[in-house]
mmCIF file of C-alpha atoms in Angstrom:
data_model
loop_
_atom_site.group_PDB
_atom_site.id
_atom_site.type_symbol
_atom_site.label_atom_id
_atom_site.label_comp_id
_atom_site.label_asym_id
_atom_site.label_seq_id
_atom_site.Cartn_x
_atom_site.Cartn_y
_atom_site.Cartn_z
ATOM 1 C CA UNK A 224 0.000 0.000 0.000
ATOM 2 C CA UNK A 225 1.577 3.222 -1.151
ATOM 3 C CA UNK A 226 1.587 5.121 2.266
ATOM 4 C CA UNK A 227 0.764 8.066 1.287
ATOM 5 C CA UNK A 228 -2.742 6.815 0.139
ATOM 6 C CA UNK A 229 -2.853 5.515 4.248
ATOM 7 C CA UNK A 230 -2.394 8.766 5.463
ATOM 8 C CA UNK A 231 -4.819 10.386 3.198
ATOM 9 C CA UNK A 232 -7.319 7.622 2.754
ATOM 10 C CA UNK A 233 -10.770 8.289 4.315
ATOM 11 C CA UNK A 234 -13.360 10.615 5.512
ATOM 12 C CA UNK A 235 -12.361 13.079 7.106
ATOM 13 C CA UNK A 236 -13.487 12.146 10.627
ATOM 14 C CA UNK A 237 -11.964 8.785 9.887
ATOM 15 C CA UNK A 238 -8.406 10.745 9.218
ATOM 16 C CA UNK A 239 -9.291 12.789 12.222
ATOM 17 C CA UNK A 240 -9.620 9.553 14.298
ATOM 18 C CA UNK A 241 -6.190 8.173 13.062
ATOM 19 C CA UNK A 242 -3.772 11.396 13.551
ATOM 20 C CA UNK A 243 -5.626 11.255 16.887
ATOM 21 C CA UNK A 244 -4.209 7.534 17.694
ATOM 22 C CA UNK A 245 -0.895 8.594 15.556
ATOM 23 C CA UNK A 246 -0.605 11.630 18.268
ATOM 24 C CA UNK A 247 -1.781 9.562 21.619
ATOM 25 C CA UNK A 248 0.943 6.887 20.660
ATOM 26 C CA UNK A 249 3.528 9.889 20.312
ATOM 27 C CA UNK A 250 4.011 9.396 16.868
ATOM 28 C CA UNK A 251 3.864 12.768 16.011
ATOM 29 C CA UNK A 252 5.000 13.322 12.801
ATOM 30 C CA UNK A 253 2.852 10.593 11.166
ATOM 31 C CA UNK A 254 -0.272 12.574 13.132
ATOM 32 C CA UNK A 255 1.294 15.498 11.655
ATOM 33 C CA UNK A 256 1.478 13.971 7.916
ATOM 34 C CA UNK A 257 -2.427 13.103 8.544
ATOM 35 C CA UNK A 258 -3.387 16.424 10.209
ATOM 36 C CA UNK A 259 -1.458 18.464 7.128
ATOM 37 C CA UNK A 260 -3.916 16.843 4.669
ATOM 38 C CA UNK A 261 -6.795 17.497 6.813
ATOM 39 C CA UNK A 262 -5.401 20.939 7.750
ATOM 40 C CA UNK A 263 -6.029 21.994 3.423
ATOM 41 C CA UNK A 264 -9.609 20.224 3.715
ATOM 42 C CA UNK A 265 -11.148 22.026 6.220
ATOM 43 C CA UNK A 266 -8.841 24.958 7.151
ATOM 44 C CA UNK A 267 -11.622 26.980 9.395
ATOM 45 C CA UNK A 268 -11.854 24.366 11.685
ATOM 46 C CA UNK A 269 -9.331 24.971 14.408
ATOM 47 C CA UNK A 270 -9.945 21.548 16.333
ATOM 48 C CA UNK A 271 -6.998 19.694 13.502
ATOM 49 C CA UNK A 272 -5.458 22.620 13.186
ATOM 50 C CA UNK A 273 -3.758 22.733 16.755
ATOM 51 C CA UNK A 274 -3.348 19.202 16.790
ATOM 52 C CA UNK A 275 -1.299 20.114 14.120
ATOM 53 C CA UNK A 276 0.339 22.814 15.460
ATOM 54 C CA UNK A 277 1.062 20.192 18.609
ATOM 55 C CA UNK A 278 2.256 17.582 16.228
ATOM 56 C CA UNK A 279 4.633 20.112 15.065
ATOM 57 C CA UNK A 280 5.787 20.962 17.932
ATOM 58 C CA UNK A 281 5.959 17.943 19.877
ATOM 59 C CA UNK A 282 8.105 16.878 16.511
ATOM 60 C CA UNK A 283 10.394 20.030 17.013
ATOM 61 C CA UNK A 284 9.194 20.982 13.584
ATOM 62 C CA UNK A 285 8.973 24.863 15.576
ATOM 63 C CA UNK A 286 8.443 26.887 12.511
ATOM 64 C CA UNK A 287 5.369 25.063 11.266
ATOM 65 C CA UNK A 288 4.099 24.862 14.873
ATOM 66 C CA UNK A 289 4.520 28.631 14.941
ATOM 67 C CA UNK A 290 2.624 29.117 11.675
ATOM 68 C CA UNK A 291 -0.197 27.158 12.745
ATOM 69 C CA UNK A 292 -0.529 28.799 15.901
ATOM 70 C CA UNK A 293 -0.307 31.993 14.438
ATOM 71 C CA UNK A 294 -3.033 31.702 11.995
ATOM 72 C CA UNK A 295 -5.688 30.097 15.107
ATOM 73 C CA UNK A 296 -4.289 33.287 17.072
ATOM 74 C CA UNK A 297 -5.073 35.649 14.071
ATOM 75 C CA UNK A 298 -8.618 34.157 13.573
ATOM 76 C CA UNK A 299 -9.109 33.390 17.043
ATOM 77 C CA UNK A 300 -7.488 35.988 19.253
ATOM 78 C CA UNK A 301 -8.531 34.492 22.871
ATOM 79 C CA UNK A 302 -8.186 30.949 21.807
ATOM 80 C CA UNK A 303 -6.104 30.509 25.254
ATOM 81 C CA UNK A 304 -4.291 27.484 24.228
ATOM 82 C CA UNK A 305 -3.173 28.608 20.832
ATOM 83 C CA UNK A 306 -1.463 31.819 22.571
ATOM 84 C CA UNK A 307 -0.003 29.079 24.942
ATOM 85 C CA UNK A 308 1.660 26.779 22.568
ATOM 86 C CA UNK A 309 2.345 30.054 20.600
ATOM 87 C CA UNK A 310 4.324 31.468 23.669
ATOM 88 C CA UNK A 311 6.268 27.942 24.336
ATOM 89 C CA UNK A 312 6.828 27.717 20.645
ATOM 90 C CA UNK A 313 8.846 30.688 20.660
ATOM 91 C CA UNK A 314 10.468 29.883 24.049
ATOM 92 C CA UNK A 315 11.696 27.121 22.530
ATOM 93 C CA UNK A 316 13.508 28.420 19.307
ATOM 94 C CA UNK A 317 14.989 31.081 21.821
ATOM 95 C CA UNK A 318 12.473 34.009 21.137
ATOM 96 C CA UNK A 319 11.936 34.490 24.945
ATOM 97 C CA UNK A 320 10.957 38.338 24.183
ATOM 98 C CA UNK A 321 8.616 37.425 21.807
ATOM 99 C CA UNK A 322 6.839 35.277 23.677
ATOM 100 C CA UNK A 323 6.411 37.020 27.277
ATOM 101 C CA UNK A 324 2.981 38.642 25.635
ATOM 102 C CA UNK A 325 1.617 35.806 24.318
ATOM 103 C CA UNK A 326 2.305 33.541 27.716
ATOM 104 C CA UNK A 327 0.615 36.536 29.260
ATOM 105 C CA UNK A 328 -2.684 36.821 27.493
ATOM 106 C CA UNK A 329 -2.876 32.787 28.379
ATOM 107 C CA UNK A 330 -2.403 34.224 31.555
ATOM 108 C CA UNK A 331 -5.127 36.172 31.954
ATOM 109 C CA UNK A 332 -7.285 34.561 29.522
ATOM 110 C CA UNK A 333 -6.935 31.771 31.832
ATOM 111 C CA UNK A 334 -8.377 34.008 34.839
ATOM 112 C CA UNK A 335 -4.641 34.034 36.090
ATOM 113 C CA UNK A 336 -4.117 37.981 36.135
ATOM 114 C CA UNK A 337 -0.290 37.900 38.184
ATOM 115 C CA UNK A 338 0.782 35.448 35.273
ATOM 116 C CA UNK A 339 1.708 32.430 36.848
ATOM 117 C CA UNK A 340 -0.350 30.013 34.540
ATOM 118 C CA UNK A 341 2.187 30.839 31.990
ATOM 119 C CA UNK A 342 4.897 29.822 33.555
ATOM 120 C CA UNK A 343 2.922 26.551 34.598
ATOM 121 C CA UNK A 344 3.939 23.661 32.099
ATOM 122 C CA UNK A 345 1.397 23.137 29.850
ATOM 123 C CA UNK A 346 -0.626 19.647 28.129
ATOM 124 C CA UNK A 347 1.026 20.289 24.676
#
């Protein structure tokens, strides 16, 4: 079976279901390789979109993960977990500066107005 066809093949809920197991078994960059596909299908839904962005990230693939994030952030501006992975995202590549404002609108979007959720680590 040519594998690309198996990461492609299906409904989409059925390819949702699959990066889903892909991305609990920690195989992130085949979740990511189904994700991407879904990603161009249905790119206003923001549910595949940071599982994506995760996939990305948990795959140190930080410049996709970024670009992800930055388009749910752009659409959705108090999508708290978007600025989150955003803000540890940039963290990661080094962009510490760049990230402070983003960690602290997950702050407060998180009701945590002194900032300390953002230094909290987060489910990504």
């Amino acid at each position: 079976m040519d594998t690309m066809y198996y990461y492609d093949h299906g409904t989409p809920a059925e390819r949702w279901e699959r990066a889903g197991l892909f991305f609990d078994a920690k195989d992130y960059a085949a979740a990511a390789r189904v994700l991407s596909g879904l990603v161009e299908e249905v790119p206003e839904q923001t549910g595949p979109r940071l599982l994506l962005a995760r996939s990305y990230y948990h795959s140190a693939q930080l410049r996709r993960a970024e670009e992800e994030l930055r388009v749910i952030v752009e659409r959705d501006p108090v999508e708290h977990y978007a600025r989150l992975m955003l803000g540890r995202t940039l963290e990661r590549q080094g962009r510490s500066e760049e990230a402070k404002p983003h960690l602290r609108i997950a702050a407060a979007l998180a009701g945590d107005f002194d900032g300390g959720a953002a230094r909290e680590p987060g489910p990504a």
